[in-house]
Coordinates of C-alpha atoms and ligand atoms in Angstrom, one line a residue:
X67 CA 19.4 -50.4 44.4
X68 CA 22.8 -51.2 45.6
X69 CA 24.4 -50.7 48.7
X70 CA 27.8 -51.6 50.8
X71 CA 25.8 -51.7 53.8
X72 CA 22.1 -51.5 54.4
X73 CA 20.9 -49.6 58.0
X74 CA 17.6 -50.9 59.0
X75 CA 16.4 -48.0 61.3
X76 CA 17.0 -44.0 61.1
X77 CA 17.7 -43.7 64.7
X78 CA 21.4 -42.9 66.9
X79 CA 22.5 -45.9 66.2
X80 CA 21.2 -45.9 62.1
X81 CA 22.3 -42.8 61.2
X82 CA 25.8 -42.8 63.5
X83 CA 26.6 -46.2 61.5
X84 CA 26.2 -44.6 58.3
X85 CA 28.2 -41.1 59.0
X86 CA 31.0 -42.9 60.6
X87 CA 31.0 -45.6 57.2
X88 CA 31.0 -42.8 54.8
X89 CA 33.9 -41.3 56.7
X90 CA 35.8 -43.9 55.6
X91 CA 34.1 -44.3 51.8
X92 CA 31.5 -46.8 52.7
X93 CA 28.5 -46.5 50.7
X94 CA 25.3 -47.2 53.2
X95 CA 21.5 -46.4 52.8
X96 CA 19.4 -46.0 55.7
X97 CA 16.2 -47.6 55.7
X98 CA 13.8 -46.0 58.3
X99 CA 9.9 -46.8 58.8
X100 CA 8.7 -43.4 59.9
X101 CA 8.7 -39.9 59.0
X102 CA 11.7 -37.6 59.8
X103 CA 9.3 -35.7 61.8
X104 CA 8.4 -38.2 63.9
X105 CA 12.0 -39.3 64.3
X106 CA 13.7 -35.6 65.3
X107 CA 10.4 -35.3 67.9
X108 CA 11.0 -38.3 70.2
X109 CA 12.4 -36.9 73.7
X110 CA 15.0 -39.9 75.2
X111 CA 18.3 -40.0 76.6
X112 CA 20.0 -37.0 77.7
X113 CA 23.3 -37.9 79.6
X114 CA 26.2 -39.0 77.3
X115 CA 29.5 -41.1 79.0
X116 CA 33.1 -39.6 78.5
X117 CA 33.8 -41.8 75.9
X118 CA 30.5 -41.2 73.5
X119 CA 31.5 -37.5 74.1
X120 CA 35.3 -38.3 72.4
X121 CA 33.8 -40.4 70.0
X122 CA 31.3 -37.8 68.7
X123 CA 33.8 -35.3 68.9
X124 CA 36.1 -37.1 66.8
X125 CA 34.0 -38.1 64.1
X126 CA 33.1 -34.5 63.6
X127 CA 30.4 -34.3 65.7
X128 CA 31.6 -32.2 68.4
X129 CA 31.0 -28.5 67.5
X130 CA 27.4 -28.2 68.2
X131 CA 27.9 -30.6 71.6
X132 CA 30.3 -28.7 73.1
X133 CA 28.2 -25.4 72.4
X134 CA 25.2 -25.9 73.9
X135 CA 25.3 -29.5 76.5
X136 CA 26.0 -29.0 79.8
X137 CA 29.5 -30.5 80.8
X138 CA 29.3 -31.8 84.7
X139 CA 31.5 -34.0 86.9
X140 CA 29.0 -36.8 87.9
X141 CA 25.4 -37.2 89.4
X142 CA 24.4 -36.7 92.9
X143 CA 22.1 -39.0 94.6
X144 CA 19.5 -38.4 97.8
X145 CA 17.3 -40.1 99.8
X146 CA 14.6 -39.5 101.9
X147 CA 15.4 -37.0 104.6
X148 CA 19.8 -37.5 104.1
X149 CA 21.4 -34.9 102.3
X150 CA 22.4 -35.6 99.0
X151 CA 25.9 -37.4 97.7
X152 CA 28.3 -37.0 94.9
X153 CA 29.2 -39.4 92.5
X154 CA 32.4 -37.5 91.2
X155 CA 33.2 -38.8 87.6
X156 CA 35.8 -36.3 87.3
X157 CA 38.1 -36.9 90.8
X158 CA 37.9 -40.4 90.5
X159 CA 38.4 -41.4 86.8
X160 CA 39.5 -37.6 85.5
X161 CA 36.8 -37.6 82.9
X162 CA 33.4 -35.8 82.5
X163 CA 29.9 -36.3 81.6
X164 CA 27.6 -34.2 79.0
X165 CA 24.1 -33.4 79.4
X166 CA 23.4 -33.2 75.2
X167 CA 19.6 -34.4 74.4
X168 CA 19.4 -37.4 71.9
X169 CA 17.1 -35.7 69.8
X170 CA 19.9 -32.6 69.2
X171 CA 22.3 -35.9 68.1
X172 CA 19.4 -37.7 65.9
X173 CA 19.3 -33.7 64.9
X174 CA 23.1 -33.2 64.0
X175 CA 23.3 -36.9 62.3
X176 CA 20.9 -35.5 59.9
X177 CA 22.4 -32.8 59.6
X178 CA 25.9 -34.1 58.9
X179 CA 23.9 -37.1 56.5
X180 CA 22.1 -34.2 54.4
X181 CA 25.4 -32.4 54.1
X182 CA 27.0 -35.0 52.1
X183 CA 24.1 -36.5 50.2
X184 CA 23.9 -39.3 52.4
X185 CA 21.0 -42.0 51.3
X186 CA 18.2 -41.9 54.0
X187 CA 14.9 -43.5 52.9
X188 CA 12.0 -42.9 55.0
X189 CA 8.7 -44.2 55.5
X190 CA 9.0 -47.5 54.4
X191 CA 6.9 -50.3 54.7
X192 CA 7.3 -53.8 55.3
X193 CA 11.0 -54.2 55.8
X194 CA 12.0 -57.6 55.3
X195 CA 15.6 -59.3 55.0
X196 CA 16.8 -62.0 52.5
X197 CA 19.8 -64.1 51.8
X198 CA 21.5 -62.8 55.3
X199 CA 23.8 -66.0 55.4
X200 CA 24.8 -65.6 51.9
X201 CA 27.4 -63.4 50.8
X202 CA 24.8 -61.1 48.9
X203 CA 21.9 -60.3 51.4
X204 CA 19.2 -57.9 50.5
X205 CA 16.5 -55.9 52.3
X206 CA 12.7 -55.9 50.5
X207 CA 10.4 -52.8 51.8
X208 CA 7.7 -50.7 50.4
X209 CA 7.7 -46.9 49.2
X210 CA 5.2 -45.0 47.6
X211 CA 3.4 -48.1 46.9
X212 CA 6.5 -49.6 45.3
X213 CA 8.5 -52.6 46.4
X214 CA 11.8 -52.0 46.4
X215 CA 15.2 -53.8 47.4
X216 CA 18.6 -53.0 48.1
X217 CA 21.3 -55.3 47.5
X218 CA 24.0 -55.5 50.2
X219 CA 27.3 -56.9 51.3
X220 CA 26.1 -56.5 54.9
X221 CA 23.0 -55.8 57.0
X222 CA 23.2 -53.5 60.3
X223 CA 19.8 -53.8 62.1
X224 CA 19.4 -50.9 64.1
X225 CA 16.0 -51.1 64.5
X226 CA 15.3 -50.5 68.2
X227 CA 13.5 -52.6 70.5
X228 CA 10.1 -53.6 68.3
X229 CA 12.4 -53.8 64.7
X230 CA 12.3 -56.4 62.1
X231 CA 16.3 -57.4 61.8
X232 CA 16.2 -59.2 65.6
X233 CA 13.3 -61.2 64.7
X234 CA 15.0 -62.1 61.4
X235 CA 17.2 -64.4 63.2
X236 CA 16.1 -67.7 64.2
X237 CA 14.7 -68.9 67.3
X238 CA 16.9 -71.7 67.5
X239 CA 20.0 -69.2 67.4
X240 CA 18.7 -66.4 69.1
X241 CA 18.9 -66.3 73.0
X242 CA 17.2 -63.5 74.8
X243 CA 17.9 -62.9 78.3
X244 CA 15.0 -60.6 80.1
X245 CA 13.8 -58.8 83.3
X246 CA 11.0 -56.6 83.4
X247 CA 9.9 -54.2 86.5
X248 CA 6.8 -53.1 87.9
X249 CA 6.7 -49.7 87.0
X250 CA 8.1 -47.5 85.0
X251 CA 9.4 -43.8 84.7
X252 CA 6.1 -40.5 83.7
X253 CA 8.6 -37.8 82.4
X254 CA 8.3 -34.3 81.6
X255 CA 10.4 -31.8 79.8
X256 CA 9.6 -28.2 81.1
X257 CA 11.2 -24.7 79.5
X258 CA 12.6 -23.9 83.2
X259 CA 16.0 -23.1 84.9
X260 CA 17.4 -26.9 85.8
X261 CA 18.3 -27.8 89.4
X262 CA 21.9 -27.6 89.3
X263 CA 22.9 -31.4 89.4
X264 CA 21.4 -34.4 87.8
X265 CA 20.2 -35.8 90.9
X266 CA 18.8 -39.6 91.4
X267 CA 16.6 -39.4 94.3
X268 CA 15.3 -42.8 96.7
X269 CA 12.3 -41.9 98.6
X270 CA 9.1 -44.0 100.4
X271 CA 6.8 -42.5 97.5
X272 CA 9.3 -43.8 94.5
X273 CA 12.2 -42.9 92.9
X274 CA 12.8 -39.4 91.5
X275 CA 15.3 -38.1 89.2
X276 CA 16.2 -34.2 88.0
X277 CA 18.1 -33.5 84.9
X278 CA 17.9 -31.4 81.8
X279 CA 19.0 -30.5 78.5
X280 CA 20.2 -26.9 78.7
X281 CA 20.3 -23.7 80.4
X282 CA 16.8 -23.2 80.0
X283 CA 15.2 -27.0 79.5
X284 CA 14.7 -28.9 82.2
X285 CA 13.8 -32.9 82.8
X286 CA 12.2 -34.5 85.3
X287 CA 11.1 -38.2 85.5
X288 CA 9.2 -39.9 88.7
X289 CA 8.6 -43.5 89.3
X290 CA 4.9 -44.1 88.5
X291 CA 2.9 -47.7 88.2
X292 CA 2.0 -49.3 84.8
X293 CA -1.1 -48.5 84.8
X294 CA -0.6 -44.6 84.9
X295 CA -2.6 -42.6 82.7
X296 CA -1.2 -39.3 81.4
X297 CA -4.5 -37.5 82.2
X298 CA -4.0 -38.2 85.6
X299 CA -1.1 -36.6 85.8
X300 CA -1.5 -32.6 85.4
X301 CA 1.6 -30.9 85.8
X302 CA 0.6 -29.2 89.6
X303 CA 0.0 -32.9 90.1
X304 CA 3.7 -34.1 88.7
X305 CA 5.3 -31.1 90.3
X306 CA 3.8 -31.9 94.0
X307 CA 4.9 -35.8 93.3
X308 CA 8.1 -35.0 92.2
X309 CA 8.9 -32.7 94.9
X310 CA 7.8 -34.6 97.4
X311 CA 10.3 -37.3 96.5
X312 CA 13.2 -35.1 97.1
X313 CA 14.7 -33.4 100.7
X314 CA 13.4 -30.5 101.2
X315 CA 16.9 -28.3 100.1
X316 CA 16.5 -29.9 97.1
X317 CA 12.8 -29.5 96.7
X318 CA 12.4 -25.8 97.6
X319 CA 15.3 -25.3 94.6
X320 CA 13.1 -26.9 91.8
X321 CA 11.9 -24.1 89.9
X322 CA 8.5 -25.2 88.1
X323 CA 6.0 -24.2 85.2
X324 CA 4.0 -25.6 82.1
X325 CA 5.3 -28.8 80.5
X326 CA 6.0 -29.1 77.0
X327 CA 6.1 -32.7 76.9
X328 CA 4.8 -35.8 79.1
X329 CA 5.6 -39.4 78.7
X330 CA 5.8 -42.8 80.1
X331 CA 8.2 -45.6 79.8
X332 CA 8.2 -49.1 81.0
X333 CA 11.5 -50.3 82.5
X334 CA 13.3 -53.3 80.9
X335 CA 16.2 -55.5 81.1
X336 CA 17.0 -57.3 77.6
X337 CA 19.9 -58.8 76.0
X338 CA 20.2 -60.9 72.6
X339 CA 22.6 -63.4 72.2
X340 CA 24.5 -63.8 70.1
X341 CA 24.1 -59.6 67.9
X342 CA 25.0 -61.3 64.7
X343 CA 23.5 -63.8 61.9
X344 CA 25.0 -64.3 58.9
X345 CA 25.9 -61.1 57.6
X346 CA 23.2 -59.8 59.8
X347 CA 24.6 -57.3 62.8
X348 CA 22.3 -56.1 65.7
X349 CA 23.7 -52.6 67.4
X350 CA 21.7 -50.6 69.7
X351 CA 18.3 -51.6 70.8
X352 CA 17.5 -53.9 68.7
X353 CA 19.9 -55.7 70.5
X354 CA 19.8 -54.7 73.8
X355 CA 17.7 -52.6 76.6
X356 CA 18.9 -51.2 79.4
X357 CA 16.6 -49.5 82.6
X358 CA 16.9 -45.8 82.2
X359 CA 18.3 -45.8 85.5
X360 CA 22.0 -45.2 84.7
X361 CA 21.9 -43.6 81.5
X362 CA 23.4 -46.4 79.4
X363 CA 20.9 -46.8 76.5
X364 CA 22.2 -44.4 74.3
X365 CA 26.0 -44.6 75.3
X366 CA 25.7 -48.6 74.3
X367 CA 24.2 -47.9 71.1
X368 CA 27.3 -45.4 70.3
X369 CA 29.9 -48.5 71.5
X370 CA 27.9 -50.9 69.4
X371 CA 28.5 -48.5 66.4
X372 CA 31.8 -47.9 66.9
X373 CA 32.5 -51.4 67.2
X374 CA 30.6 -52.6 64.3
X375 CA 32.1 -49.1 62.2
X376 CA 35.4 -50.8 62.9
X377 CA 34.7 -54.4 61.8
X378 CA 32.9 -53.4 58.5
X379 CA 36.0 -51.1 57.4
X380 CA 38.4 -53.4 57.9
X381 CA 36.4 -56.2 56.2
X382 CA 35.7 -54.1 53.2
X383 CA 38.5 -51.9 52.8
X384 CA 41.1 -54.8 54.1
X385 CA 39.8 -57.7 53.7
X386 CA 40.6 -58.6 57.7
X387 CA 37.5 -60.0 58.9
X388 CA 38.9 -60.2 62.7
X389 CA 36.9 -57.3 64.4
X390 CA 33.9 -58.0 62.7
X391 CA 33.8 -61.7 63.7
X392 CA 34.3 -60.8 67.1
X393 CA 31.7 -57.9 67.2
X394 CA 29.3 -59.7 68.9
X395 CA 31.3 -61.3 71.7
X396 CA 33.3 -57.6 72.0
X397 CA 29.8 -55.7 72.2
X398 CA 28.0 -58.1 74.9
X399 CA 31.3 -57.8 77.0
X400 CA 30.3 -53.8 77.5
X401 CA 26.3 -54.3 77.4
X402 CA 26.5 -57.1 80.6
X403 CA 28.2 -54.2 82.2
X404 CA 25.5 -52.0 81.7
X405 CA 23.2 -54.2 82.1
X406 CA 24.7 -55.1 85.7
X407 CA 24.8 -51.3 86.4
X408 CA 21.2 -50.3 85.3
X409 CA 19.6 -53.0 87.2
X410 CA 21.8 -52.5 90.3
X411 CA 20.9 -48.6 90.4
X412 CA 16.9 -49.3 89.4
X413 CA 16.5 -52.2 92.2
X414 CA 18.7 -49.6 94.5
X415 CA 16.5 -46.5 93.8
X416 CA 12.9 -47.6 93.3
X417 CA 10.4 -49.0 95.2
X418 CA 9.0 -52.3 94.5
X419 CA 5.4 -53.4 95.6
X420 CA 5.6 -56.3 98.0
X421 CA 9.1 -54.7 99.3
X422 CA 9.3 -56.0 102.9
X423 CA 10.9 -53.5 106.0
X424 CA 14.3 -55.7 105.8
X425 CA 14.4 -55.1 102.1
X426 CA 14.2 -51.7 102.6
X427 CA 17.0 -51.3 105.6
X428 CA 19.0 -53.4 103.1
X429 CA 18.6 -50.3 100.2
X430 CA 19.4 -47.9 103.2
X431 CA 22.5 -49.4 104.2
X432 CA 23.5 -49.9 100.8
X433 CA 23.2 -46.1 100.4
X434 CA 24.3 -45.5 103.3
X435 CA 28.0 -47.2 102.5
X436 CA 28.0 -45.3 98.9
X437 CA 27.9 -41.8 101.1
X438 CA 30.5 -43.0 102.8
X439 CA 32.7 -44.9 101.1
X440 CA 35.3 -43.6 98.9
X441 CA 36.2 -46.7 97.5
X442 CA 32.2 -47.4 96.8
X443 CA 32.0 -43.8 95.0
X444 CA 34.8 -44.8 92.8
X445 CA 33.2 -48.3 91.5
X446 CA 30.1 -46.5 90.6
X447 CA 32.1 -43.4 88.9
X448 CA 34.2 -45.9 86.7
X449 CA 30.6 -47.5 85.2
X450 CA 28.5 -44.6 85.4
X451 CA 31.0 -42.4 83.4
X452 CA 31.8 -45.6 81.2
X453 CA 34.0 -48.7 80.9
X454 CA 37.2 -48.0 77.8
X455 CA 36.2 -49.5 74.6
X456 CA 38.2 -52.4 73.8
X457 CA 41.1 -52.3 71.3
Ligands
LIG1028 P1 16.0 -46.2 68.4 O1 16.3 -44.8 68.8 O2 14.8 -46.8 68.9 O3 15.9 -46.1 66.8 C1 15.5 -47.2 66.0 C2 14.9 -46.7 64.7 O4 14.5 -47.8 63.9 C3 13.2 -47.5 63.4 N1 12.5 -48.7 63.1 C4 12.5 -49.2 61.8 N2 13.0 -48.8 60.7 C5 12.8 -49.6 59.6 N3 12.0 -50.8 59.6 C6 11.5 -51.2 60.8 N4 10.8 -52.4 60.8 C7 11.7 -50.5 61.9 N5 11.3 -50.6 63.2 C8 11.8 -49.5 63.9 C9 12.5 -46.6 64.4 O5 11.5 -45.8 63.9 C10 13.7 -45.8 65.0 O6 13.8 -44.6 64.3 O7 17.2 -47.1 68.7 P2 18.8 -46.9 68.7 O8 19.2 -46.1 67.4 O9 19.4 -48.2 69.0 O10 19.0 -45.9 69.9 C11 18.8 -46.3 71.2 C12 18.4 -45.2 72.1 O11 17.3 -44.5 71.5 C13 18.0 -45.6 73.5 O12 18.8 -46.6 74.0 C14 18.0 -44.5 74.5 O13 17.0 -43.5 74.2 C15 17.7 -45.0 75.9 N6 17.6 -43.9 76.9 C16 18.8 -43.3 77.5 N7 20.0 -43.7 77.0 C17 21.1 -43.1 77.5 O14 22.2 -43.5 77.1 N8 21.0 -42.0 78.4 C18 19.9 -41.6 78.9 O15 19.8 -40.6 79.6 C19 18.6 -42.3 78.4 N9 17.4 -41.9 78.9 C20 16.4 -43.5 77.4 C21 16.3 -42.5 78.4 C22 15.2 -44.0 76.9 C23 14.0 -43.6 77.3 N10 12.8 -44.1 76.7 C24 11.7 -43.4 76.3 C25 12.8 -45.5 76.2 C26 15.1 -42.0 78.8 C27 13.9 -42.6 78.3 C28 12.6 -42.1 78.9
LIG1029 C1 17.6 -37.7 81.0 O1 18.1 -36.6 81.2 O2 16.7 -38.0 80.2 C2 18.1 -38.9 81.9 C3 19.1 -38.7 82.8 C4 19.6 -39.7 83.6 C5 19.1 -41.0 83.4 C6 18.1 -41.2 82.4 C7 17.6 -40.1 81.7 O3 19.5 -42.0 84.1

């Protein structure tokens, strides 16, 4: 087979790459390792910055968005026994958030792929890259018992965290910068009313957060130790934890009933430096991971695309190589952000074992100064609703 670009990885990023390509007559094929199924039933990110909102919209991905996700003006945060806070995206930047689940993006990407005859192949095997610091790079996987291989003029590895294309750089370029926590986030997804705001919650048991996904679906996540086991956790359990964490205003309002999904996630801080090799380019989180905390996973994944989108069409329709040779340093300038952002908010919001009294005053008058400073509200609004792309 042959290719303009070759996608490792059917996922946001994957699939956004290739739609926003063919918009502009670039051939791509997606290469994806599991099923569609599997793909369209992973529950992630649900909170989507102003600027992945226009972006989507103006790639033609709007109509279904603005339907059914829940526009809001910002987050609200509480703590133990305060009343809650509002970060106000809206009166401090004039721009808006969207609650709009990742899965109904993964679903419209398809969507808008399938619609056009877009090349996604799934359920391959043993992806493996060749020739990326040539001109003509390829990528080698399995199908049906078949090895197959595209022929490229680039390589986007959007892979995720546990891809191929990251390792497919060498150690001697590659520099990975990492923090990990001690705990991480037991979610559930519940077919309930949603408390009205997303609400990031600080309390002595752990941090708490409440969101949703529509009208009707709600989200939950508490802070919960590594070694959780999903058995332990029956929802009366999870809805006397989670409540607990919040004030009491707050925790009378949650409206509660049977799951239909539970999970846990580890929290992690990861960057790879440089996102390029060759003709090799990392978007997404193959390149990067960001603590839930903050919503920024997704939201970089999108600015990685659009980047990259850029640098690739004016390369191969053009011939002007000058985007795509500063992709990398152009991407890492927005991920440090988030990455700043996502740790600040995770160290500010959890509880960490071996946290001393004074460690704890310090998160309180921290908290404290965002309720009441205007000027604190603002700095948070700006990176919570999303730095500008570059031009
Ligand atoms: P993905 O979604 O992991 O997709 C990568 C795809 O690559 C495939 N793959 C391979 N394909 C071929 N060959 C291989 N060797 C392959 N290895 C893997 C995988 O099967 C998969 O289909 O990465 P992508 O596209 O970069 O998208 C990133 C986002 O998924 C991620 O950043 C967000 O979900 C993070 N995140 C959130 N981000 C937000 O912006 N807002 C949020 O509110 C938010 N909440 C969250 C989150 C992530 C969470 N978890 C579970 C990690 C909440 C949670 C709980
Ligand atoms: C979610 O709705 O899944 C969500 C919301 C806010 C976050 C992370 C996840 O910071």
């Amino acid at each position: 087979m042959r290719t303009q670009v070759a996608i490792i990885g059917g996922g946001p990023a994957g699939l956004l790459l290739s739609h926003m390509l063919a918009r502009e007559g670039i051939d791509s094929i997606v290469v994806e390792r599991q099923t569609r199924a599997h793909v369209l039933q992973r529950i992630r990110a649900g909170i989507l910055e102003a600027g992945t909102v226009e972006l989507l919209r103006a790639v033609g991905l709007g109509r279904r968005m603005d339907r059914e996700g829940h526009s809001h003006d910002g987050t609200a945060i509480a703590w133990a026994g305060r009343d809650r806070f509002f970060i106000d995206t809206r009166k401090h930047t004039g721009k808006a958030m969207m609650a709009y689940g990742q899965t109904a993006i993964t679903e419209d990407l398809y969507a808008a792929r399938d619609a056009v005859g877009g090349a996604i192949i799934d359920e391959a095997t043993s992806v493996r890259l060749e020739g990326v610091t040539s001109n003509s790079p390829s990528v080698n996987f399995g199908k049906n018992g078949r090895t197959e291989r595209i022929d490229c003029d680039y390589v986007a590895g959007c892979d995720g965290f546990h891809g191929i294309s990251r390792q497919s750089i060498p150690a001697t370029i590659l520099r990975t910068f990492e923090k990990t926590y001690p705990f991480g986030w037991l979610g559930i997804m519940s077919e309930t009313p949603p408390f009205p705001d997303i609400v990031y919650g600080h309390h002595e048991r752990g941090f708490a957060l409440a969101s949703m996904r529509s009208p009707t679906l709600s989200r939950y996540y508490i802070q919960c130790d590594l070694a959780t086991k999903l058995e332990d956790w029956p929802d009366e359990r999870f809805w006397a934890e989670l409540k607990a964490r919040f004030p009491k205003n707050i925790a009378d309002q949650i409206v509660t009933g049977p799951s239909i999904e539970k999970s846990i996630a580890p929290l992690r801080s990861f960057v790879t430096e440089p996102m390029c090799y060759g003709r090799l380019f990392l978007a997404g989180d193959a390149a990067h991971i960001v603590p839930p905390t903050g919503a920024k996973g997704l939201n970089l994944a999108v600015s990685d695309v659009f980047y990259l989108a850029r640098g690739m069409v004016d390369a191969i329709k053009h011939g002007r190589t000058g985007y795509i040779d500063s992709y990398s340093d152009m991407a890492l300038r927005r991920v440090w952000g988030a990455e700043r952002l996502s740790w600040w908010l995770t160290t500010l919001l959890h509880r960490f074992p071996g946290d001393t009294p004074f460690d704890e005053r310090m998160r309180e008058n921290q908290l404290d100064y965002l309720a009441r400073s205007e000027v604190a509200q603002a700095s948070l609004a700006e990176q919570y609703v999303g730095l500008p792309f570059e031009d």
